[in-house]
Every structure is written in C-alpha cells, then in structure tokens.
Coordinates of C-alpha atoms and ligand atoms in Angstrom, one line a residue:
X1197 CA 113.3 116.3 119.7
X1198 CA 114.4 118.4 122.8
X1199 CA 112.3 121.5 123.7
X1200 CA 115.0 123.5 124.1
X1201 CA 115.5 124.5 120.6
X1202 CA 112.2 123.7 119.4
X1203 CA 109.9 125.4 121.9
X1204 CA 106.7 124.8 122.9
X1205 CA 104.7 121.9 121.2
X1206 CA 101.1 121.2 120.3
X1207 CA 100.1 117.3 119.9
X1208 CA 97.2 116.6 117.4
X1209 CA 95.1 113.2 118.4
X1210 CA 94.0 111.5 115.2
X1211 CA 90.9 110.2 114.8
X1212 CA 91.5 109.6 111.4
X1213 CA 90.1 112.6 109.8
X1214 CA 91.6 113.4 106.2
X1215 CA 92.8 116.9 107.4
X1216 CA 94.5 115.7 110.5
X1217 CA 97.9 116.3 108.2
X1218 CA 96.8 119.7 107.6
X1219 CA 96.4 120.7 111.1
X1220 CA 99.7 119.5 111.5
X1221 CA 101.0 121.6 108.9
X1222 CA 99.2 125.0 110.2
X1223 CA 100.2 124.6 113.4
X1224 CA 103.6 124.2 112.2
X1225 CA 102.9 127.1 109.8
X1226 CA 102.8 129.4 113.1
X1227 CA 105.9 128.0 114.4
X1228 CA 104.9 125.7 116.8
X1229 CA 106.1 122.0 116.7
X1230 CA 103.4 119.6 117.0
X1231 CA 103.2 115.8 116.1
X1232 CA 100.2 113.7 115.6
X1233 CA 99.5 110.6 117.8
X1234 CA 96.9 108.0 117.4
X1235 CA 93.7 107.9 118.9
X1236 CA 94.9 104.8 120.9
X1237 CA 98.0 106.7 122.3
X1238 CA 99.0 105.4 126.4
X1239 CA 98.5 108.7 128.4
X1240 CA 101.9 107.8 129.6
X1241 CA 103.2 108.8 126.2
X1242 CA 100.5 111.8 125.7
X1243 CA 102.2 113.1 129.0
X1244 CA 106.4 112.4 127.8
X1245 CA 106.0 114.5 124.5
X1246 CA 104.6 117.3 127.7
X1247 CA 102.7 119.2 124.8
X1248 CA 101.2 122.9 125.8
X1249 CA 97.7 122.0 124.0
X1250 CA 96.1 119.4 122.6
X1251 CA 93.8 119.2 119.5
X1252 CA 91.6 116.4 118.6
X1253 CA 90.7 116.2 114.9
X1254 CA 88.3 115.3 112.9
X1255 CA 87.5 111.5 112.0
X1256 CA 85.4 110.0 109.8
X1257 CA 83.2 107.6 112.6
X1258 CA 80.3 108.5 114.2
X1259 CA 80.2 108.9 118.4
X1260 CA 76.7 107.3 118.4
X1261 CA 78.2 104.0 117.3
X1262 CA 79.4 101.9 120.1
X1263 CA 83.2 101.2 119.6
X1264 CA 83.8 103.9 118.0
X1265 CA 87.3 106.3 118.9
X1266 CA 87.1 107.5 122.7
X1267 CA 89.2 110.4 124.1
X1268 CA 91.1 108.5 127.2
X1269 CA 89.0 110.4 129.4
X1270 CA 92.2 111.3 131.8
X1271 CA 93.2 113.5 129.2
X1272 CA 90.4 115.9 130.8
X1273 CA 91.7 116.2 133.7
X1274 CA 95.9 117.2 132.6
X1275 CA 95.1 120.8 132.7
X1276 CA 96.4 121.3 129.4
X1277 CA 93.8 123.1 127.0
X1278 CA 91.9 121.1 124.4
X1279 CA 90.1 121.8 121.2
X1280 CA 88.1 119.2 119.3
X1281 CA 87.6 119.6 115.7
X1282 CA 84.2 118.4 114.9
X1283 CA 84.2 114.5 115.5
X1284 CA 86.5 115.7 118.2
X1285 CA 84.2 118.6 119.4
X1286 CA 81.6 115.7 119.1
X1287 CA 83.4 113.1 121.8
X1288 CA 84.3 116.0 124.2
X1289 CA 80.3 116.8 123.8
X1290 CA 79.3 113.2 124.7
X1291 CA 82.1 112.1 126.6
X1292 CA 81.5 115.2 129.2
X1293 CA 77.8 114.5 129.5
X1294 CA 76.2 116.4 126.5
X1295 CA 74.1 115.2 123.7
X1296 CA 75.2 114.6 120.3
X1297 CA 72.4 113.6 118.0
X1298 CA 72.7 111.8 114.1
X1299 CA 71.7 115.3 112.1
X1300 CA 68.6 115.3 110.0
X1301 CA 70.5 117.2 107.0
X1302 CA 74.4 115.9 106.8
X1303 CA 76.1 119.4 106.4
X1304 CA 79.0 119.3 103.9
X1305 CA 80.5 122.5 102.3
X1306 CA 80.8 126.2 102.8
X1307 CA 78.6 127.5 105.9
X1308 CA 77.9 130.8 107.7
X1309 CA 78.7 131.0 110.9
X1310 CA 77.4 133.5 113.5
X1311 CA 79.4 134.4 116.4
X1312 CA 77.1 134.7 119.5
X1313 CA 79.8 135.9 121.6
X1314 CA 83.8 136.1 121.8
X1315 CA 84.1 134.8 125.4
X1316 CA 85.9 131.7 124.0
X1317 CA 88.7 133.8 122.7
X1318 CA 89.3 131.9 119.7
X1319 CA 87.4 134.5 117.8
X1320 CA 89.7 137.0 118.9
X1321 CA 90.6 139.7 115.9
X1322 CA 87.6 138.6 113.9
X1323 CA 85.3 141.8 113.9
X1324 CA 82.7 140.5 111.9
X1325 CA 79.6 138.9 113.2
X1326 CA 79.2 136.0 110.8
X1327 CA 82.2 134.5 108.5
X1328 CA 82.8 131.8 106.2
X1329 CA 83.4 128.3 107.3
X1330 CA 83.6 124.4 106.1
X1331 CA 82.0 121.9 107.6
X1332 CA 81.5 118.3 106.9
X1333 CA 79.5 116.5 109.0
X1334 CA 76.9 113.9 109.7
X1335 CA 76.5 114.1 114.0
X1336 CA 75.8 117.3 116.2
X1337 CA 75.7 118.7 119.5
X1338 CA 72.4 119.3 121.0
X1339 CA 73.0 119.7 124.2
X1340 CA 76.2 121.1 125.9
X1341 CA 77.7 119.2 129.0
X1342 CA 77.9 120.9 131.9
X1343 CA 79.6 123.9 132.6
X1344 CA 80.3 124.3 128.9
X1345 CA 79.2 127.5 126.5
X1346 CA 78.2 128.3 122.9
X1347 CA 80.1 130.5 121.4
X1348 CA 78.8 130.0 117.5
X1349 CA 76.4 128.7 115.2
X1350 CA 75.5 127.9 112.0
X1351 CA 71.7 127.7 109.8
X1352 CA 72.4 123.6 110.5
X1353 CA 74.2 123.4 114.0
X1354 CA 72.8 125.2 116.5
X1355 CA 76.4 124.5 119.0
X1356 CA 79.0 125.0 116.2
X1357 CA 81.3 126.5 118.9
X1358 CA 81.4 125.5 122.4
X1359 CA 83.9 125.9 125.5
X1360 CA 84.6 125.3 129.1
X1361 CA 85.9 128.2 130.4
X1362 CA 87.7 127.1 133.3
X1363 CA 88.8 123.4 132.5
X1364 CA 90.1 125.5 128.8
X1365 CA 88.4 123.0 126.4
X1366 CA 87.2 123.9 123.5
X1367 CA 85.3 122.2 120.4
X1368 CA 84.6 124.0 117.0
X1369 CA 82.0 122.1 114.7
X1370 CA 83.7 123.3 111.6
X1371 CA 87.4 122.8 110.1
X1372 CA 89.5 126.0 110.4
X1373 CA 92.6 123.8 109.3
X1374 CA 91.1 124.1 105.8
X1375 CA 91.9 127.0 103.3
X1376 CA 88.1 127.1 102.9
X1377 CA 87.3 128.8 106.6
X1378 CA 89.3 131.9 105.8
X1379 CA 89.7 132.6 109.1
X1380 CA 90.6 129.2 110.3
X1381 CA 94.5 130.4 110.7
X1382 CA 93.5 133.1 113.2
X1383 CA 91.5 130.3 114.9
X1384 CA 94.7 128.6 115.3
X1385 CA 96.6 131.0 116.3
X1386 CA 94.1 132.2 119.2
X1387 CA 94.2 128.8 120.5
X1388 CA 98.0 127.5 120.3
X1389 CA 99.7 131.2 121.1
X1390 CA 97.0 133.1 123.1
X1391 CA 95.4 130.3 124.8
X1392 CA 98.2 127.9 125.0
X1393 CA 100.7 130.0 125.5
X1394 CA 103.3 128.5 123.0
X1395 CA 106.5 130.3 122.0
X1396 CA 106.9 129.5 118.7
X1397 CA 110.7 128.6 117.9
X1398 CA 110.0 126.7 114.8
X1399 CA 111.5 127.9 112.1
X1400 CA 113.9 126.6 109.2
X1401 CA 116.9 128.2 110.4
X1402 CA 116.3 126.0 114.4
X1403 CA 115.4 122.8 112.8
X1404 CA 118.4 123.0 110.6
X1405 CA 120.8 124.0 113.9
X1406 CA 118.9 120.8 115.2
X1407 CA 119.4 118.5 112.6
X1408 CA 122.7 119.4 112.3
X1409 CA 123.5 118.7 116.2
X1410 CA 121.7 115.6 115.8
X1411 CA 123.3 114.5 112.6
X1412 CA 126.8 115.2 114.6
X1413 CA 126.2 113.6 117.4
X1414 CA 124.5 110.6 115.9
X1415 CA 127.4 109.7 113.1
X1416 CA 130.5 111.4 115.4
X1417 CA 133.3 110.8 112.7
X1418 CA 132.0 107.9 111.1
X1419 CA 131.3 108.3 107.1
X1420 CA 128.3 108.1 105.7
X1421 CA 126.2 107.0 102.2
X1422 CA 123.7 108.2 100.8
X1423 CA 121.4 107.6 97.5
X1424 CA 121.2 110.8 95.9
X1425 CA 118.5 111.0 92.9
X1426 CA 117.7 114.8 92.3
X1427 CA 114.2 114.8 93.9
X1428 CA 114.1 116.9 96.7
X1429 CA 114.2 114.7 99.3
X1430 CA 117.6 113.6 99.0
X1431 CA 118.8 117.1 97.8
X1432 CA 118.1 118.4 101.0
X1433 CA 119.7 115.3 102.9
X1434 CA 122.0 116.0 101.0
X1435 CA 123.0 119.8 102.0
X1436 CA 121.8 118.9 105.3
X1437 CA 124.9 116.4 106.1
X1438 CA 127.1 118.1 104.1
X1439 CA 126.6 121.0 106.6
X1440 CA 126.8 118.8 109.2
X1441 CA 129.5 116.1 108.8
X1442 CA 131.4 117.8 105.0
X1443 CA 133.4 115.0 103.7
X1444 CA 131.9 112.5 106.2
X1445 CA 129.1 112.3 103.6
X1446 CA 129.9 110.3 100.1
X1447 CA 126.7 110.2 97.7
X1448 CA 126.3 107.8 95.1
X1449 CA 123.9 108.8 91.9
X1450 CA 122.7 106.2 89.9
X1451 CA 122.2 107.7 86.4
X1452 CA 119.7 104.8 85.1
X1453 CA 119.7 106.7 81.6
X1454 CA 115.5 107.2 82.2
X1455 CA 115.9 110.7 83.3
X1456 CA 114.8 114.1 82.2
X1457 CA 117.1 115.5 79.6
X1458 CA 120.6 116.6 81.1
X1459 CA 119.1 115.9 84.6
X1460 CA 122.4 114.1 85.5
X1461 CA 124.2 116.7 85.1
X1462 CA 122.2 119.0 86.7
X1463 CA 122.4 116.7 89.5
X1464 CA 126.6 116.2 89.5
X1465 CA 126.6 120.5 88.6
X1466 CA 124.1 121.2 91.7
X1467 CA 125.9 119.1 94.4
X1468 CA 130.0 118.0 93.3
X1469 CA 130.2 121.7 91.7
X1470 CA 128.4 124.3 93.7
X1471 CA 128.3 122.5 97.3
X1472 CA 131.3 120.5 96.8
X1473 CA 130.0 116.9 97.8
X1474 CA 132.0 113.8 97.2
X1475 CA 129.1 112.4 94.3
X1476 CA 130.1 109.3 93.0
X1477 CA 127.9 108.6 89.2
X1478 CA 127.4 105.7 88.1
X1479 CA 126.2 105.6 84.7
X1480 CA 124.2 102.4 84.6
X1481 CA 121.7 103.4 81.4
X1482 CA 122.9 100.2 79.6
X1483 CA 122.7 97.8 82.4
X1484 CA 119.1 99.0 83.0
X1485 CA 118.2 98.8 79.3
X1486 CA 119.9 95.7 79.1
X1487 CA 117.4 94.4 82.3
X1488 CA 114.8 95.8 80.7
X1489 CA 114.7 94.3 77.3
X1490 CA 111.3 92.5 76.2
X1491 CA 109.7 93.4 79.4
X1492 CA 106.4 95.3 78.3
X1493 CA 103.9 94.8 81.2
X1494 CA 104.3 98.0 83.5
X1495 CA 104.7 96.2 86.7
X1496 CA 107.4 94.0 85.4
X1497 CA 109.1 97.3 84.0
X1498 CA 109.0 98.7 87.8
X1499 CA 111.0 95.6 89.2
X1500 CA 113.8 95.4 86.6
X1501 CA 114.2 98.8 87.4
X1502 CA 114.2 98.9 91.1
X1503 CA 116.2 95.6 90.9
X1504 CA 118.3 96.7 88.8
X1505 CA 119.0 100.1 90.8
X1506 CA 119.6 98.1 94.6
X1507 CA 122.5 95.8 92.3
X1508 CA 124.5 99.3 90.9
X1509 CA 124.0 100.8 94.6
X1510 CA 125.0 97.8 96.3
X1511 CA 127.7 97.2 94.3
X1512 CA 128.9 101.0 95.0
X1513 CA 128.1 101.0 98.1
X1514 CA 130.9 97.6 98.9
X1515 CA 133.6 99.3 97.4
X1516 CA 133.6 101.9 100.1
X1517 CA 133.9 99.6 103.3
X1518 CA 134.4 102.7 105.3
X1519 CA 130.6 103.4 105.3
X1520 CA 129.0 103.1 108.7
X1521 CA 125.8 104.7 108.3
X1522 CA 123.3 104.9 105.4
X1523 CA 121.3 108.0 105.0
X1524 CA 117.4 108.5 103.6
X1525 CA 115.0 111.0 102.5
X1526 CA 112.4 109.7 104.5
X1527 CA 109.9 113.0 106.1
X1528 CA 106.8 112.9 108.3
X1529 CA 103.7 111.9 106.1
X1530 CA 106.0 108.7 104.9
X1531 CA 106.2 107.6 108.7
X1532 CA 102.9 108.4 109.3
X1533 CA 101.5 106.8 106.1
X1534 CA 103.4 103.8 106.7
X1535 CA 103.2 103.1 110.1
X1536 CA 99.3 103.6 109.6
X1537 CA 99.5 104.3 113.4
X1538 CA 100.4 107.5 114.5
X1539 CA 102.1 107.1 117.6
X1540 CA 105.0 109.3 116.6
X1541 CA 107.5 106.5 117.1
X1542 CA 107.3 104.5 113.7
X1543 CA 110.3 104.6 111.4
X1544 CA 109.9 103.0 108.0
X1545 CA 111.8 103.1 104.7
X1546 CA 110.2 104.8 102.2
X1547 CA 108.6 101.7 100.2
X1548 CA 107.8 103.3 96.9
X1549 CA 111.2 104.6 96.4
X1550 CA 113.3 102.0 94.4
X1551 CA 116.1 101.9 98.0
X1552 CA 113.4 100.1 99.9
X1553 CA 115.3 96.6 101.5
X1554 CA 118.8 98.2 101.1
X1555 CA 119.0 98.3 104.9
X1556 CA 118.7 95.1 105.2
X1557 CA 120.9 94.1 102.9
X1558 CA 123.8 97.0 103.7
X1559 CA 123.4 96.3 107.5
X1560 CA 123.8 99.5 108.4
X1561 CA 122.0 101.6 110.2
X1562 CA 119.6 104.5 109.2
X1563 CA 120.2 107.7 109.6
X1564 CA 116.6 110.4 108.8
X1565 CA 117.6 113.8 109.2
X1566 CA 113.8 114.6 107.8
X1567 CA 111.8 112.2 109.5
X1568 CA 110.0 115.0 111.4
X1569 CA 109.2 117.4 108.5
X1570 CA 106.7 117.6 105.9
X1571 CA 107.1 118.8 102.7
X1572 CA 107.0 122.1 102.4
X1573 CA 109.1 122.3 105.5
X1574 CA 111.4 120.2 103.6
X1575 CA 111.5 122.9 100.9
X1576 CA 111.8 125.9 103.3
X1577 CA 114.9 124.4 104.7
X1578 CA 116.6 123.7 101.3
X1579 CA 115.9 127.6 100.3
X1580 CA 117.9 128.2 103.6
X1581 CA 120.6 125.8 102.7
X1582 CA 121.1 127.4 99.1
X1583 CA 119.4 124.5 97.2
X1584 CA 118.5 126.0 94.1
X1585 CA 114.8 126.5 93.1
X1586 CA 114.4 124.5 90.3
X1587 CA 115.1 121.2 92.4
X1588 CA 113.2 122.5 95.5
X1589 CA 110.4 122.8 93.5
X1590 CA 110.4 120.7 90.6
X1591 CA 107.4 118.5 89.9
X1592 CA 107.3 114.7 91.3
X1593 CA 109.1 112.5 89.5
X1594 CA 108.3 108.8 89.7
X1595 CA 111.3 106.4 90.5
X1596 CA 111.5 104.2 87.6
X1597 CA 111.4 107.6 85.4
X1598 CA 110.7 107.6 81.8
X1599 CA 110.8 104.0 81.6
X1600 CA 106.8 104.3 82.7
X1601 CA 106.0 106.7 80.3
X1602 CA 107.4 105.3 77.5
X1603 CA 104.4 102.3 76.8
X1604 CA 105.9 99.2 76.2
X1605 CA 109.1 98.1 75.6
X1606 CA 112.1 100.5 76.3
X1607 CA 114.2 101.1 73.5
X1608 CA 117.3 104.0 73.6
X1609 CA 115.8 106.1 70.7
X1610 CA 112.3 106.0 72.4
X1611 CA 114.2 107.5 75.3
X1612 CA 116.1 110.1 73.8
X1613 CA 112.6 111.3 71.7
X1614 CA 110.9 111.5 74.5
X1615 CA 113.6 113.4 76.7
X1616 CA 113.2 116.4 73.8
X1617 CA 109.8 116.4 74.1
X1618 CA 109.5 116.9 77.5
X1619 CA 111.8 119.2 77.6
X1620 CA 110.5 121.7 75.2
X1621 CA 106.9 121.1 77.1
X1622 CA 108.3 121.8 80.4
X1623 CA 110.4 124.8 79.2
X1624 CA 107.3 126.5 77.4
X1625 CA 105.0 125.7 80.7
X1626 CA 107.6 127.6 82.6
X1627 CA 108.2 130.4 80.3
X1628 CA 104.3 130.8 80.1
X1629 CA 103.9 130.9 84.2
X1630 CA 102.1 127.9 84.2
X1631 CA 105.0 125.5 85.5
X1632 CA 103.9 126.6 88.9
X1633 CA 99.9 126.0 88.6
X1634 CA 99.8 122.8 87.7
X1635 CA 100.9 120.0 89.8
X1636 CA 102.3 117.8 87.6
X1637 CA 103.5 118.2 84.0
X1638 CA 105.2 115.2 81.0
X1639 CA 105.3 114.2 77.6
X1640 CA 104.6 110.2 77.2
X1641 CA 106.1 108.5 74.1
X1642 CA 103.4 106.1 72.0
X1643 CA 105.6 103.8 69.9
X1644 CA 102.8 103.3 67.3
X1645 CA 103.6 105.7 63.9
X1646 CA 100.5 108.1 62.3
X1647 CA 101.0 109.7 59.5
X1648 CA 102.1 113.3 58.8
X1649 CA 103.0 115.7 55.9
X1650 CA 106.5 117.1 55.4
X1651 CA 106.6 119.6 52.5
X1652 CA 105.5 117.6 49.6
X1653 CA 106.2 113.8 51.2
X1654 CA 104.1 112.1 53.5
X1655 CA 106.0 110.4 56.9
X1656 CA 105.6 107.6 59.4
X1657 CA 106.6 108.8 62.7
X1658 CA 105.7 108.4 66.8
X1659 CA 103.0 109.8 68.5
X1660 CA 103.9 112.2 72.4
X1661 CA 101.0 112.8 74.5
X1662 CA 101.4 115.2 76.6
X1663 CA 100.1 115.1 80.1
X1664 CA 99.1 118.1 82.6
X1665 CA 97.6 117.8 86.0
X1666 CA 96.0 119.6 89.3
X1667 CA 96.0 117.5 91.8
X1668 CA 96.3 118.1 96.0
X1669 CA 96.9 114.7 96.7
X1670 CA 98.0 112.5 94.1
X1671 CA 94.9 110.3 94.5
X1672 CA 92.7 112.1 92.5
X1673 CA 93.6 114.3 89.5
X1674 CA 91.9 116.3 87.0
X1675 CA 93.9 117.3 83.7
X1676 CA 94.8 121.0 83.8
X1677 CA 92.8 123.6 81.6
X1678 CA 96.0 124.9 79.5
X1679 CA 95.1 127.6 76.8
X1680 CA 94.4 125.9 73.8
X1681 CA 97.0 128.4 72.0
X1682 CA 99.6 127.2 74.5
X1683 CA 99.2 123.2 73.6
X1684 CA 99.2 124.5 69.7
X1685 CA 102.7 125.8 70.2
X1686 CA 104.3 123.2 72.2
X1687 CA 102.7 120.6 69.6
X1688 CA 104.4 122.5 66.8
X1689 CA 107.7 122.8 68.4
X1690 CA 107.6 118.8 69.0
X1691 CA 106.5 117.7 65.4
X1692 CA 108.9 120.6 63.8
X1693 CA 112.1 120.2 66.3
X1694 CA 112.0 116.4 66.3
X1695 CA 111.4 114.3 63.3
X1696 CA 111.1 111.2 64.8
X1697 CA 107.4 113.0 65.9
X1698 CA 104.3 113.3 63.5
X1699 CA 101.5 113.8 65.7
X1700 CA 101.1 115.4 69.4
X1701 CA 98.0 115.1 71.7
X1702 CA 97.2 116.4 75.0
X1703 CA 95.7 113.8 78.2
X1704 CA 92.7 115.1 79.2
X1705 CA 91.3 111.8 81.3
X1706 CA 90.9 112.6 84.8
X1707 CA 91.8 110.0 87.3
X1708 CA 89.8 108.2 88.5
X1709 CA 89.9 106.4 86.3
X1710 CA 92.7 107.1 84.6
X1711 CA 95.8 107.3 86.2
X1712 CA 98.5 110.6 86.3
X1713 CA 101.3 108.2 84.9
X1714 CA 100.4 106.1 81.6
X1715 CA 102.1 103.3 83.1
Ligands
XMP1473 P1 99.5 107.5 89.3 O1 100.0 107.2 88.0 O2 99.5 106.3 90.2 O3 100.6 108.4 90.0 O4 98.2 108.2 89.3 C1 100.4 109.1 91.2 C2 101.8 109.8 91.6 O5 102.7 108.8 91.8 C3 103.8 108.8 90.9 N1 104.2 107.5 90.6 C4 105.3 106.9 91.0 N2 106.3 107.3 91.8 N3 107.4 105.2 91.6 C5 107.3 106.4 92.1 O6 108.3 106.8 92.8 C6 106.4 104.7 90.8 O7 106.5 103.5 90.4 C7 105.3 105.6 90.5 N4 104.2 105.4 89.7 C8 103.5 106.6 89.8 C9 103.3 109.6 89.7 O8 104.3 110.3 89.0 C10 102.3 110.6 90.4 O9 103.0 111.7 91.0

C-alpha cells in the first residue's frame, strides 16, 4: 500500500506471541497502519515497508535457549525507535549486552506496576504512581545493557520498563496490547504518535478511497465475479466493488437451501434491492439434498456440500465468459494464518470457506480488496458503505450451514424445523439484549422423538438443543450463562409454535471438549 494515503506505518516483528494480532489491531485502532513480519524477515524488506517504529512482540520461547528467535541485530542500528514486548524486551536486553535470567516464580496474570520515573515517555499522561498490568512470563532482565534505564517495576521484575534514551529503544516487561493493562492504549499511543512521530491517516473512509483506486486500477473495465454468501466478508467485497467498478461486478449466490430462515432473501433484498448489484441466485437446495442423501458422518456431510457448492458456481460462473477476474473475502488474519509466516507477502485462499480450489479451476486471477484488514476493520468499513447492521454484525455462520447442525442425515422437514427454531431463539436473544454478549448463538435439530403431552394426548416429536457461546477465539468456548427465565421462554415458544418439537434443551458443554458446532 502507498504511504501517501495511508500515512505513517508501524511494523510489528512476530516472535510468535498469541497477542502479536492484537497489537496489530491497537496500533491500527489509533490510526496508524502497521503489518506484522516474521521474526526471520531480510532487513532488506524490514527497510522497503520504511516503517516509523518498530515493535517486537511477545513470543512464547525463551532467550536462554540457544536457537531460539534473534532480532537481526542491524535493526539496532536503523535509527528507527524500537519497543520490545516482553520476549522482545527480553532479546533487546540480551542481545545489547544485559542479563536475562530464567525467573524463580513464572509471573502470569494481573501485576502492579510502579513507575520509578517518566523519563521514557511512554508513561506520559499516566498520573498515578503504580497501575494495573498483565504479564506473562517465565525469563527476566537482571541487568540492563549499557546505556539503557529502568523506568518501571513490578513485586516480581525488578526491570519491568527499560529504555535507551538516545538510540530510542524501549522494552516493557508487561503486555499493554491487552485489555487487562488499562493503560496499555496510552502506552501505545506515547510510543507510535509521540515517540514515533506517526500521522495517523488510517481511517475507514482512506482505506475505502484506497481500495477503491486499487480495485479501479487493478480490473480497468474488465468484469468481475464474485461468490456472495451473506457473511460479512463478501458483503463488504461486495459494496466495496460495487463502489468501485458498479456493473463491472456480477455476484453469484448460491442458495444451498441450509440457511437461516429467509436469509436468501435477506441476501437478494440487501444487495440486488438496496445497492442495486447484478446478483445472480441460484437455488440449488435440491441438488445439495440430493448430494447429500444417506451421508451421515459429519466430514462426509462437509464435502458433498462444498463439492456440491464449486459444481453450481462453476457452472454459473461459465455461462458468463466475460468474467476476467474473480473476487474473495479473504482479510489479514487469513493471510497470516495461512501463510504461517508473516512476511506480509503471502496470499492464500481462504481454505475453510467451501470456494477454496475455484482459482484453479476458473483460471482467473484473484482479486482481495480486504487482504490488509482485520475484522473489525472489515466491519467499520461496511458501516461506512451503508451495509446494514444486522449482516455486519451477525454471528459466524459455518459454510456448510445447518447441514452440521442437523445430526445425521439431512432431510427437508429436518431443515425447515430447525430454521423456526432458530429463528425464534435468535429473535428472543436480540429482543432480550443478549444477541450482542454472546459470541455465538443456534438451535441444533436431534432427529430422535421423546415424548410430550398435548392437552389430553400424549406425542412423539424431535428434540432442538439450543446452543450459546462466549468465546474470543473460536478455539476455546464456554456456554453462555443465559437467565434461566430466558431459556424457559424460548423453550416454550419452540415446543408450542412448532409441533414437530416435544422437548427443548440448552448445550452447556464447554469446548474443550466439546466442540461450538454439534457436527
Ligand atoms: P467448532 O465446532 O470447530 O467451531 O468448535 C468453531 C467455529 O468454526 C465454525 N465452523 C465452521 N465454519 N465451515 C465453516 O466455515 C465449517 O465446516 C465449520 N465448522 C465449524 C463454527 O461455527 C464456529 O464458529
């Protein structure tokens, strides 16, 4: 990306540490563009992305092991200003001639933190003389290199803060990327706009004015395709060329009858209505139930599907031979995760998303109008583009859709049960407020029958579970704590609005080692 309409940037070294995507996204949250580079990043290519500042993040090796992640040392000697991040407050300790010692206690957790003095200037604006902080370590700094200065410490570290005044390197023992060092933001902000001097130009309204430039000047007046689904990925791709290129972009929607109730046309209302897109749906429910008939393992449900999904597009996509460029939802933490090397020039397709291998096959070449952004950035820039809320922010949906939460075989009433019951879940969680507090939210249809009482007659009907979740990750999950009154009235709703329903339970395995899905 150019500098001129992005500003100054910041570039984050990874040595691996699970927060090295969340310093990422506070720099960005301050308006500075930054990308992460591996730890193994040429010095020729630390120098081309010409970044203002430079932080090193945490990682989860130690510095007394030999082998283990160095800072090229001529990244000393750029005069840009550095700050480590604990591992990486550890290596500029060791690698500049102090002393870094295996700690008796391993501090993880909240900490106190007194500041000895502000000479650093990353404490600027913080009055107070101790303050809340997170730590997690094993190693510490006994002994500073020289030149360098404490400038804070904790009951555990006696150098938790440490700089070089002239040579503007700093290292900071605890993680103020985290939301658990309150004043980790301010940290931040000392470093990347006082002490780096970065003009901060990042905002949703320049990265769309880039995208769009890009987008032009990449396609010119060729047309483009892309696979819309109604996540928010592709729904801001979507807005995003249409803006760019109008009519240039033709969509294709493959309505693979396992989606949430009326989410099709949602989808066709939302983009061929209100932003006037060329959409092209394909109603494909009974091919895919067709494919899917007497599969019952999950992972052979996941392949029908996806196969089953590349066929419809494929065929869609021949008919328009016009096509000379295909687009994705792809975004940051995909080419990050994927390339599992962050050298900032990786670019996958998205593998869990049921298009994966439709380059190949289409021959075309990929166009990623999001391949820079994280999520939330993703979000911000949809709000700006007039994407409406409830697709912006709608819970994850997996690809193959209800056909994983619906155990077993897929059958057309199973789906159309379990589309109700969802729905009335979802609609009560977001009439309650409680849409927005849990990270994930579904109804799962059992096809085994339990018995229930009508009036005077007994009946035989299905079982829906109904699964809530808070998660950050994805990776691990703990079942949310609705109010038991809540789950009462949803679970009466179900049984009394759908026959076909004689029993209603709520999920409250965490995973591990459960899983979020049931499939
Ligand atoms: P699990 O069930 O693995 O789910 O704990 C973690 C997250 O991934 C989503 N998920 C999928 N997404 N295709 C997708 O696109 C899939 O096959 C798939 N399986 C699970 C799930 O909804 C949750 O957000």
């Amino acid at each position: 990306m150019s500098q001129d309409i992005i500003g100054d940037r910041i570039l984050i070294f990874d040595f691996g540490s699970q927060y090295t995507q969340l310093i990422a996204r506070r720099v960005r949250e301050l308006g500075i563009y930054c990308e992460i580079y591996s730890y193994k990043s040429t010095i020729t290519s630390i120098k081309k992305f010409n970044p203002k500042g430079i932080i090193l993040s945490g990682g989860p090796e130690t510095v007394k092991q030999k082998g283990s992640p160095k800072v090229p040392s001529k990244l000393f000697s750029l005069n840009i200003p550095i700050l480590g991040i604990c591992y990486g407050m550890q290596s500029i300790a060791q690698q500049m001639g102090g002393k870094v010692k295996l700690a008796s206690k391993r501090e993880f957790g909240h900490a106190k933190l007194r500041v000895l003095n502000k000479a650093s200037g990353l404490l600027k604006g913080i009055t107070k003389n101790s303050i809340n902080v997170w730590m997690s370590h094993g190693d510490q700094v006994v002994s500073l290199p020289k030149g360098f200065k404490t400038f804070a410490k904790t009951n555990n570290s006696p150098i938790a803060g440490l700089f070089h005044p002239q040579k503007k390197i700093y290292g900071l023992q605890f993680h103020p990327e985290v939301t658990h060092t309150p004043q980790g933001k301010q940290i931040l902000k000392n470093f990347v706009g006082d002490i780096c001097d970065c003009k901060g130009l990042w905002n949703s309204k320049n990265i769309i004015s880039k995208a769009v430039a890009e987008i032009r000047e990449k396609v010119g007046s060729e047309k483009v395709l892309l696979g819309l689904s109604g996540g928010v990925d592709s729904a801001v791709v979507a807005a995003l060329l249409s803006k760019a290129i109008g009519d240039q972009l033709t969509c294709v929607f493959v309505d693979n009858g396992l989606l949430r109730l009326n989410e099709g046309d949602q989808v066709m209302d939302t983009f061929k209505s209100k932003f006037g897109i060329k959409v092209k749906r394909v109603n494909a429910g009974n091919q895919f139930l067709k494919d899917l008939k007497g599969k019952i393992d999950p992972e052979h449900k996941r392949k029908a599907i996806g196969k089953t999904f590349i066929d419809v597009f494929l065929k869609e996509a021949k008919k328009n031979q016009k096509i000379k460029w295909l687009a994705q939802g792809t975004i940051y933490p995909d080419v990050i995760e994927s390339a599992g090397n962050t050298n900032g020039t990786a670019h996958v397709i998205k593998s869990h998303h049921n298009v994966g291998g439709l380059p190949d096959y289409l021959k075309l070449p990929v166009i990623e109008p999001l391949k820079d952004l994280f999520k939330d950035e993703v979000r911000k820039i949809g709000l700006e583009l007039g994407l409406p809320r409830e697709i912006l922010f709608r819970h994850p949906f997996p690809g193959p859709g209800l056909g994983v939460r619906i155990l077993g075989e897929i059958k057309r009433e199973y789906i159309r049960i379990l589309q109700l019951a969802d729905d009335i879940f979802i609609r009560e969680l977001v009439e309650e407020g409680y849409y927005d507090k849990v990270s994930q939210a579904f109804a799962v249809f059992l096809p085994v029958k339990s018995v229930g009482v009508v009036g005077d007659s007994r009946r035989y009907e299905y079982v829906i579970a109904l699964r809530a979740v808070e998660t950050i990750d994805f990776m691990t999950a703990k079942a949310a704590t609705l109010p038991h009154s809540f789950l009462e009235k949803v679970s009466n709703r179900v049984m009394n609005e759908i026959p076909e329903v004689s029993r209603v339970t709520y999920d409250i395995s965490s995973k591990p080692p459960a899983t979020i899905e049931w499939e």
